[in-house]
Coordinates of C-alpha atoms and ligand atoms in Angstrom, one line a residue:
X70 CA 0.0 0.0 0.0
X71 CA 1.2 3.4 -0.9
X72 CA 0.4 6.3 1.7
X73 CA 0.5 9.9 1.1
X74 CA 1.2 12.4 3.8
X75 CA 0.1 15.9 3.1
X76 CA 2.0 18.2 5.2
X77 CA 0.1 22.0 4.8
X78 CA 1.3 25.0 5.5
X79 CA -0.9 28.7 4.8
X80 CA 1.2 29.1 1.9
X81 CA 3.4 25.7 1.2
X82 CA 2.2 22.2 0.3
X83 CA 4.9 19.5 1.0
X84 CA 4.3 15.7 0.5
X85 CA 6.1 12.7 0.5
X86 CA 5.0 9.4 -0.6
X87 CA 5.7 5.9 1.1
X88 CA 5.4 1.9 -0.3
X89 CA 4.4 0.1 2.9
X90 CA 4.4 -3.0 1.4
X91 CA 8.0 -4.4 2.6
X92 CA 6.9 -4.5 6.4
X93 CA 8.5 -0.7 6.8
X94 CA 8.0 2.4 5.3
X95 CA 10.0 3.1 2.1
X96 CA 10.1 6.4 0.8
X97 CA 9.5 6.9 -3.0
X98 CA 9.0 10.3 -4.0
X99 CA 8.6 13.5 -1.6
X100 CA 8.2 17.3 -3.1
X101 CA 6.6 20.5 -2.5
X102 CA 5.6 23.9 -4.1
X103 CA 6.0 27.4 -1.7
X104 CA 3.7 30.6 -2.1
X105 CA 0.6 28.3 -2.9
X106 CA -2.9 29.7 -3.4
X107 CA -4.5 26.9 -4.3
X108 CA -4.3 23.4 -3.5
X109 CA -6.0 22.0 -6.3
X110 CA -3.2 23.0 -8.4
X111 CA -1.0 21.7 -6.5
X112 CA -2.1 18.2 -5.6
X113 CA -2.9 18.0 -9.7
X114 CA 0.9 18.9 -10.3
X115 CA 1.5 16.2 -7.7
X116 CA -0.6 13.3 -9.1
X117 CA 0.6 14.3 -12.5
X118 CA 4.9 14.1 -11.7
X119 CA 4.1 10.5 -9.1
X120 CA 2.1 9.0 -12.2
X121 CA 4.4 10.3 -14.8
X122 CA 7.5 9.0 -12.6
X123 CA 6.1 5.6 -12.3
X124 CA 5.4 5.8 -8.3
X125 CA 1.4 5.3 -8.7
X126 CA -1.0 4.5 -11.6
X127 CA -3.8 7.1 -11.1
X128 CA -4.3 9.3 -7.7
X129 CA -7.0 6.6 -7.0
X130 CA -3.9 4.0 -6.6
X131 CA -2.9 5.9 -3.8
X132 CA -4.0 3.7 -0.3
X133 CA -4.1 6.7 2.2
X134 CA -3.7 10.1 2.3
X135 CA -2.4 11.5 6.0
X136 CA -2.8 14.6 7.6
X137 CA -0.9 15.9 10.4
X138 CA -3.4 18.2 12.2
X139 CA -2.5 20.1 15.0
X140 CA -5.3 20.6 17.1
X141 CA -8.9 19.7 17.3
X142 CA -12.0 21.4 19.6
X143 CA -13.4 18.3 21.3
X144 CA -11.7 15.9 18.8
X145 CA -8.1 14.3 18.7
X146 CA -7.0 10.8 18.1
X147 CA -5.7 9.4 14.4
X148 CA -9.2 9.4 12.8
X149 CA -11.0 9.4 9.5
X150 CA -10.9 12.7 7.7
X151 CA -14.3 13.5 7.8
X152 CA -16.7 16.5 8.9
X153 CA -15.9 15.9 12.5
X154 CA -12.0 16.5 11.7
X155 CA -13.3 19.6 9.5
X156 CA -15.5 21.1 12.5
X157 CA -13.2 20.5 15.2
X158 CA -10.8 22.2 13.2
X159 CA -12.9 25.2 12.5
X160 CA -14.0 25.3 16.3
X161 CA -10.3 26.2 17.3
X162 CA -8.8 27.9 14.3
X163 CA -7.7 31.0 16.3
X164 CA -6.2 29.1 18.5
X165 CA -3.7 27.5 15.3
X166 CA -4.2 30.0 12.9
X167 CA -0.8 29.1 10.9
X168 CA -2.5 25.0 10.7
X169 CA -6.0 24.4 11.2
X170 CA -7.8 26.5 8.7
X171 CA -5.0 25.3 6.0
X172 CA -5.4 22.0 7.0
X173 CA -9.5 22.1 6.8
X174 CA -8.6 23.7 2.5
X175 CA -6.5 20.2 1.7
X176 CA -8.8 17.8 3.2
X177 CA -11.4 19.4 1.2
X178 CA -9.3 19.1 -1.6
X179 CA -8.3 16.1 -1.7
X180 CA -11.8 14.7 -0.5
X181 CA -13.2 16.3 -3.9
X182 CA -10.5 15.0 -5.9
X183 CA -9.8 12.1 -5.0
X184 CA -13.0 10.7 -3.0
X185 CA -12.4 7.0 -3.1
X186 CA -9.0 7.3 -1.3
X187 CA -9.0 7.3 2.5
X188 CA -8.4 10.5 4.5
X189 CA -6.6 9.8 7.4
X190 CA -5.9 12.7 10.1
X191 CA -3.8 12.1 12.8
X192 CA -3.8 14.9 15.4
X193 CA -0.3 16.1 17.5
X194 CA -2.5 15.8 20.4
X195 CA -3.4 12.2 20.0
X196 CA -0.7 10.9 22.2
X197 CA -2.2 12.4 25.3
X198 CA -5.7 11.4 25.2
X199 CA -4.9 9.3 28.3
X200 CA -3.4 12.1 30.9
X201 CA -5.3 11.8 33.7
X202 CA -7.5 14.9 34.6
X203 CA -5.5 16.6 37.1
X204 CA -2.4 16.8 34.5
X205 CA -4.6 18.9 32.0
X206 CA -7.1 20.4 33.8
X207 CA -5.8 24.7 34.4
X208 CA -6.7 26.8 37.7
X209 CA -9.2 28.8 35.5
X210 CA -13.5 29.2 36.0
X211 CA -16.1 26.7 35.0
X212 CA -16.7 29.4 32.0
X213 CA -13.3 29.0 30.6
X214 CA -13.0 25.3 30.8
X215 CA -15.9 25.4 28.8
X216 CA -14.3 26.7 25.9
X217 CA -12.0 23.5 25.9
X218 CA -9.1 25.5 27.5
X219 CA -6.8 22.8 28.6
X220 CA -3.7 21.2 28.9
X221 CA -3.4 19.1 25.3
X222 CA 0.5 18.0 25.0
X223 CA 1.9 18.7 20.9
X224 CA 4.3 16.6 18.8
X225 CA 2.5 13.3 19.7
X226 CA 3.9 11.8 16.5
X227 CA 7.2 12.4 17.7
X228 CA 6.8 11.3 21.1
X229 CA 5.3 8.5 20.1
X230 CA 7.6 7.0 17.9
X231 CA 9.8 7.5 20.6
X232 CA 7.5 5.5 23.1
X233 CA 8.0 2.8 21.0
X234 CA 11.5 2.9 19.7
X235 CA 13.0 3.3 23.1
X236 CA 10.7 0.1 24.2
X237 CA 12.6 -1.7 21.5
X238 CA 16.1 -0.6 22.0
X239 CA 15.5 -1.1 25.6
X240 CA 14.2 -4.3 25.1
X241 CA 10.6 -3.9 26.3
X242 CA 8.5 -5.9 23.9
X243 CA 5.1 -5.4 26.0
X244 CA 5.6 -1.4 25.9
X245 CA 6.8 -1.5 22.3
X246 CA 3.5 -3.7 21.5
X247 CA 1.2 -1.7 23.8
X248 CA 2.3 1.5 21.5
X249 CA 2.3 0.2 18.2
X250 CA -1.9 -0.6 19.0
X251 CA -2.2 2.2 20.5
X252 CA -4.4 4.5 18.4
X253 CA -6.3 1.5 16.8
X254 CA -7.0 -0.7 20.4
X255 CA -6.8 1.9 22.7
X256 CA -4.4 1.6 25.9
X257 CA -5.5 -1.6 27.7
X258 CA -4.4 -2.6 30.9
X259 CA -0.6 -2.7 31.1
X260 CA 1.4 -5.6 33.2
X261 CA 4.2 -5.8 31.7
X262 CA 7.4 -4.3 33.2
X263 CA 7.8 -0.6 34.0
X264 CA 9.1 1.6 31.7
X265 CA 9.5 5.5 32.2
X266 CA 11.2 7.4 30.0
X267 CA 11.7 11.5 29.7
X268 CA 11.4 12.2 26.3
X269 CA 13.1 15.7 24.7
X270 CA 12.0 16.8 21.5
X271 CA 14.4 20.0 20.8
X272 CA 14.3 21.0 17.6
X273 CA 12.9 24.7 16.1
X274 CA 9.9 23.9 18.4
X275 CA 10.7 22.0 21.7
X276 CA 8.8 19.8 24.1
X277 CA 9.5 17.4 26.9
X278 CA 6.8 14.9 27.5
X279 CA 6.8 12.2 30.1
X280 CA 6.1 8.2 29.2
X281 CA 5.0 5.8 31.3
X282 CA 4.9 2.1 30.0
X283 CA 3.9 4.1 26.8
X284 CA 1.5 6.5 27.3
X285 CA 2.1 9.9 27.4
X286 CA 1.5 11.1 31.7
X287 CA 2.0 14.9 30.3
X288 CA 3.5 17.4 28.2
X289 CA 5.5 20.6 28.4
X290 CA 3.3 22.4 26.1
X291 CA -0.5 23.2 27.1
X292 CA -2.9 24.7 25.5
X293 CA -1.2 26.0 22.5
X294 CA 2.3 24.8 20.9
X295 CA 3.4 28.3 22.2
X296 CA 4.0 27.1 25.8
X297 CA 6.7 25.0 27.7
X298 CA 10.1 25.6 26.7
X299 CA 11.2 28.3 25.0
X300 CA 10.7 27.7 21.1
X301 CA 12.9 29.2 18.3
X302 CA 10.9 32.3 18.1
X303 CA 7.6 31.5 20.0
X304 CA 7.9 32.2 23.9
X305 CA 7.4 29.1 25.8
X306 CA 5.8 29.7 29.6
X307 CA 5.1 32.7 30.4
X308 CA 3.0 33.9 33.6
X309 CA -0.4 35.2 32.2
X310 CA -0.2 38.7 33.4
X311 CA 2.5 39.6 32.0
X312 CA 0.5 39.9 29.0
X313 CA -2.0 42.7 29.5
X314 CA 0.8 44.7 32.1
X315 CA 2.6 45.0 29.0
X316 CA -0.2 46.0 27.1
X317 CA -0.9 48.7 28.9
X318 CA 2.7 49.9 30.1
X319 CA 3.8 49.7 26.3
X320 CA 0.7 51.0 25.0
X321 CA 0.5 47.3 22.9
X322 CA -2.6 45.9 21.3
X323 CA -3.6 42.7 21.9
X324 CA -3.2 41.5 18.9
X325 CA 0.8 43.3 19.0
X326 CA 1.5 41.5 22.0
X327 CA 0.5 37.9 20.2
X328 CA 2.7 39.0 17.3
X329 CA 5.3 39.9 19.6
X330 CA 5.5 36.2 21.5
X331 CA 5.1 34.1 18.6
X332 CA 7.5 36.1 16.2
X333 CA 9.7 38.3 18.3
X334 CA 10.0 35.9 21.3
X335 CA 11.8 32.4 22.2
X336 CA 15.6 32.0 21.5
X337 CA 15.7 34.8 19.2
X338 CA 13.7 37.1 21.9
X339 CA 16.7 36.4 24.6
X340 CA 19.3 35.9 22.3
X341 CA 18.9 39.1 20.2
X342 CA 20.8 37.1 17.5
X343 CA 18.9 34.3 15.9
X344 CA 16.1 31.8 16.4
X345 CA 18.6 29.1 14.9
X346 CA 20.7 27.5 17.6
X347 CA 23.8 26.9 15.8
X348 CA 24.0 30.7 15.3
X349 CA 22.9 31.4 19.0
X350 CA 25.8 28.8 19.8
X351 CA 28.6 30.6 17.7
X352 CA 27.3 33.6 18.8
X353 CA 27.4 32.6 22.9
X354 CA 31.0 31.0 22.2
X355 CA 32.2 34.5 20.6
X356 CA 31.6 36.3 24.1
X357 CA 27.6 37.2 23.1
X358 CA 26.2 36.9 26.6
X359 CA 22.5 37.1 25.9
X360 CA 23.4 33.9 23.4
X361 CA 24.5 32.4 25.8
X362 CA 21.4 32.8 28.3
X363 CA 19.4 31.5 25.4
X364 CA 20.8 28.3 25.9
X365 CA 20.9 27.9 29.2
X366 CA 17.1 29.4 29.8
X367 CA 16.8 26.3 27.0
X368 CA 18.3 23.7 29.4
X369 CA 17.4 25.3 32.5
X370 CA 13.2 24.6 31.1
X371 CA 14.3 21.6 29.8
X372 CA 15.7 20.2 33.2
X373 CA 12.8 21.8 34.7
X374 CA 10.3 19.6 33.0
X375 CA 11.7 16.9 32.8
X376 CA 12.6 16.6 36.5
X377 CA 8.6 17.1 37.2
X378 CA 8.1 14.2 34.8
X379 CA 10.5 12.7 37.1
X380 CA 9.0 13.2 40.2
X381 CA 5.2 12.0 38.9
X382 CA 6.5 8.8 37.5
X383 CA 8.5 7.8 40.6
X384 CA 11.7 7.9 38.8
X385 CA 12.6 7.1 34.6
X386 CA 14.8 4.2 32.9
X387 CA 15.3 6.7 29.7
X388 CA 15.9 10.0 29.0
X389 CA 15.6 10.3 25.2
X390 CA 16.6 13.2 22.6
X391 CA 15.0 13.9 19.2
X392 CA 15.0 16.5 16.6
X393 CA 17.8 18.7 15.2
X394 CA 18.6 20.2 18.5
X395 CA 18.1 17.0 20.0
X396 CA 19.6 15.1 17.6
X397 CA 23.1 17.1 17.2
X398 CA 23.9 19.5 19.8
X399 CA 26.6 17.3 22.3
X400 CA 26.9 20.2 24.5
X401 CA 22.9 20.9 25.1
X402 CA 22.7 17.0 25.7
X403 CA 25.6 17.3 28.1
X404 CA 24.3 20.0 30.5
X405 CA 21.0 18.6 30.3
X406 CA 21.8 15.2 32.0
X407 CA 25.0 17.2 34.0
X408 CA 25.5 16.4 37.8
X409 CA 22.2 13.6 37.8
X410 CA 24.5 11.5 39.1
X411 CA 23.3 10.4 42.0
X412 CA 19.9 10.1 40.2
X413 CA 21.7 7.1 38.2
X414 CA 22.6 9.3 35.0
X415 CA 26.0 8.8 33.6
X416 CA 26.9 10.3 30.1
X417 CA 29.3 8.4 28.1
X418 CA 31.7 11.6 26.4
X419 CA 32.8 10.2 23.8
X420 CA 29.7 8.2 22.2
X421 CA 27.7 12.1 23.2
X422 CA 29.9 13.4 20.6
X423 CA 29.9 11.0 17.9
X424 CA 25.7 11.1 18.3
X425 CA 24.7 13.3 15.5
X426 CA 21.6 13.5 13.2
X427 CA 20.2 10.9 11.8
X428 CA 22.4 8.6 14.0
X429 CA 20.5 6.5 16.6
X430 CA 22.0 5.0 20.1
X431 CA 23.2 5.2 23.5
X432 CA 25.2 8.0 24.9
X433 CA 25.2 6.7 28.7
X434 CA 27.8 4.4 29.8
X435 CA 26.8 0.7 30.9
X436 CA 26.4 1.1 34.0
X437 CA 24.2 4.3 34.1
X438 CA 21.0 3.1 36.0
X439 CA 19.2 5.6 33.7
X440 CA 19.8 5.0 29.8
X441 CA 20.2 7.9 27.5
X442 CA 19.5 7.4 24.0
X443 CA 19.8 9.5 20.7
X444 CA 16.6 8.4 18.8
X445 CA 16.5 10.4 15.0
X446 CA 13.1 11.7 14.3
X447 CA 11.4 11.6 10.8
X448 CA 8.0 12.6 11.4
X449 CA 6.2 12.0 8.0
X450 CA 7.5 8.5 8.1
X451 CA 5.9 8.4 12.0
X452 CA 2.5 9.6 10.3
X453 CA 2.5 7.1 7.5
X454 CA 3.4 4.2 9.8
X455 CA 0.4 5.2 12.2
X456 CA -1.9 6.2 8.7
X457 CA -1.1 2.8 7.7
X458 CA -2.0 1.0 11.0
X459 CA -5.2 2.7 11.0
X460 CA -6.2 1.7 7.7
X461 CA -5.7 -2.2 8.3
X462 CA -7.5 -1.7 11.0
X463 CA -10.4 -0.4 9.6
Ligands
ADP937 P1 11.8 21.8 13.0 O1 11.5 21.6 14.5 O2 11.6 23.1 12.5 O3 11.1 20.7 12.2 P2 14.4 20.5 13.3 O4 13.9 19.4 14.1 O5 15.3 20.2 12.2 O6 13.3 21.5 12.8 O7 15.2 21.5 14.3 C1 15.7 22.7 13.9 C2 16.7 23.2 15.0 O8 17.8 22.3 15.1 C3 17.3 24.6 14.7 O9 17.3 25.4 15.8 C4 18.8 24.2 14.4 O10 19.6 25.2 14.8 C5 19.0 23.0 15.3 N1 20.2 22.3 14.8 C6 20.4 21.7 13.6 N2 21.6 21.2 13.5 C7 22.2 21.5 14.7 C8 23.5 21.3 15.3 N3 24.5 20.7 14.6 N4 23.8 21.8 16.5 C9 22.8 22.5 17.2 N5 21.6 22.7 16.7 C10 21.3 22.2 15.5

């Protein structure tokens, strides 16, 4: 089965295509077009370059389409497409301007071109369906809670995959099965042995989420993706009244003060140099000081939350890094994990600084109690590997 994953921007279209058929997914063909006004024009130049290069017979070949929506009002999971996806995205497309109302145009696209192929959506909130209520419920009235103002936890395809692929390098085949059925048989009861690991994704948007024996007990991020550690322009946690004091000492708008903490805020906000941290990095070891508060505002939050993921689990057997921060910065990994000694955390130097992207393994010695492990992240092959359970399932 070949599944296509959609990945919509407000102005980009970006796809890849995958063959599922050898028991993984293999990647055939990816592309994308920028400054896009129209998707129908775009998913017609699509179909017409993957039939014309031999990768499917007709857009009706194709098995699945997949969506990676953000966030739903009263709706998550990895679903069918349908008018449910399209109204929960409507009912909370202020809340992800830049996604949901983009999102809602392709899956009306492709649903009137090609309405024989499945529609698949599979919503970055999915992963936390299972918090309990006191990990996403806020301090805030009746009236407010009402509107769906919770805690939801974002990049649950990346977290995920992680759930699972630490299971397996760990050697925890009733976590790593218990994930891989997750979104088609739902959690189950778990009695297999424990397995607690403090995921980091860090790349240009950051989250720590905690995992116990596979399902996710809580996220960095809340609400919107624009909370929890700070994010490469977007400002992280921020105590709510700071917002309207600044309003009125600065004479801001509202809606200013919104442009101001997802575009002006983050790493590049304290940094003053660059929402990129390989500039911020340069920049810190060239004497910058504010670059180098970035960095350590970055570890300090990311220590921060995942020592609370800590505490609520009772302890961890992983700490796990993803994405291109994640995935390549030695040093960030290093004070992350530095002086956890006595927690059971032992770095391994050397194997930190061979660990860069797209290279997976351990970068704790043998004997740490507490295993830390580089996992690479690819997140349209996560989406077409849960697409594709979902549609044998159906
Ligand atoms: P996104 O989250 O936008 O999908 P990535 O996961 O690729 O993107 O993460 C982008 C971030 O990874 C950027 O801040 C970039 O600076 C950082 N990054 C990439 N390579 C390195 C590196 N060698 N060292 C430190 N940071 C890096």
């Amino acid at each position: 089965m070949k599944i296509l994953i959609a990945n919509l921007g407000s102005t980009s279209f970006k796809y890849r295509l995958f063959d599922m058929d050898a028991g993984h997914a293999v990647q055939l063909a990816s592309g994308g077009y920028e400054r896009v006004t129209d998707y129908t024009r775009c998913i017609t130049t699509m179909l017409e370059t993957l039939v014309g290069d031999g990768h499917v017979e007709s857009g009706e070949a194709i098995g699945a389409v997949g969506f990676k929506t953000v966030l739903g009002k009263d709706l998550s999971g990895c679903v069918a497409a349908d008018e449910g996806v399209l109204e929960a995205l409507n009912g909370f497309k202020e809340v992800a301007p830049a996604h949901n109302p983009a999102y809602a145009a392709g899956i009306r696209c492709f649903a009137e071109m090609l309405p024989s192929v499945p529609r698949v959506a599979l919503f970055e909130t999915a992963f936390y369906q299972w918090m309990e209520p006191a990990a996403y419920h806020y301090a805030i009235p009746e009236t407010w809670r009402n509107l769906g103002i919770r805690r939801y936890g974002f990049h649950g395809a990346s977290h995920k995959f992680v759930a699972e692929r630490s299971a397996d390098l760990l050697g925890n085949e009733a976590v790593a099965d218990r994930v891989r059925r997750l979104y088609t048989d739902g959690p189950g009861n778990y009695c297999g042995a424990p397995l607690r690991v403090l995921s980091c994704h860090l790349g240009g948007s950051s989250s720590v989420t905690g995992i116990q024996n596979g399902l996710a007990v809580g996220s960095s991020m809340g609400f919107s993706p624009q909370s929890g550690l700070p994010q490469n322009n977007r400002v992280g946690d921020l105590d709510s009244m700071a917002i309207p004091y600044v309003c009125k000492m600065l004479g801001l708008s509202l809606e200013e003060a919104e442009r101001q903490l997802n575009k002006e805020s983050g790493l590049l906000g304290l940094s003053g140099v660059s929402n990129d941290a390989r500039d911020i990095r340069e920049a810190a070891e060239a004497g910058n000081g504010n670059a180098a508060l970035a960095t350590e505002v970055l570890v300090d939050s990311i220590r921060h939350w995942a020592g609370s993921f800590f505490f609520k689990m009772g302890g961890a057997e992983a700490i796990t890094f993803t994405a291109g921060i994640g995935e390549n910065d030695a040093d960030l990994r290093a004070a992350v994990c530095a002086g956890l000694e006595d927690l059971g955390v032992q770095i391994d130097p050397q194997a930190n600084t061979k660990a860069i992207r797209g290279t997976e393994g351990f970068i704790s010695t043998k004997d740490s109690k507490i295993k830390v492990i580089v996992i690479p992240a690819n997140e349209e092959l996560v989406i077409a590997r849960e697409v594709f359970r979902y549609v044998q399932a159906s």
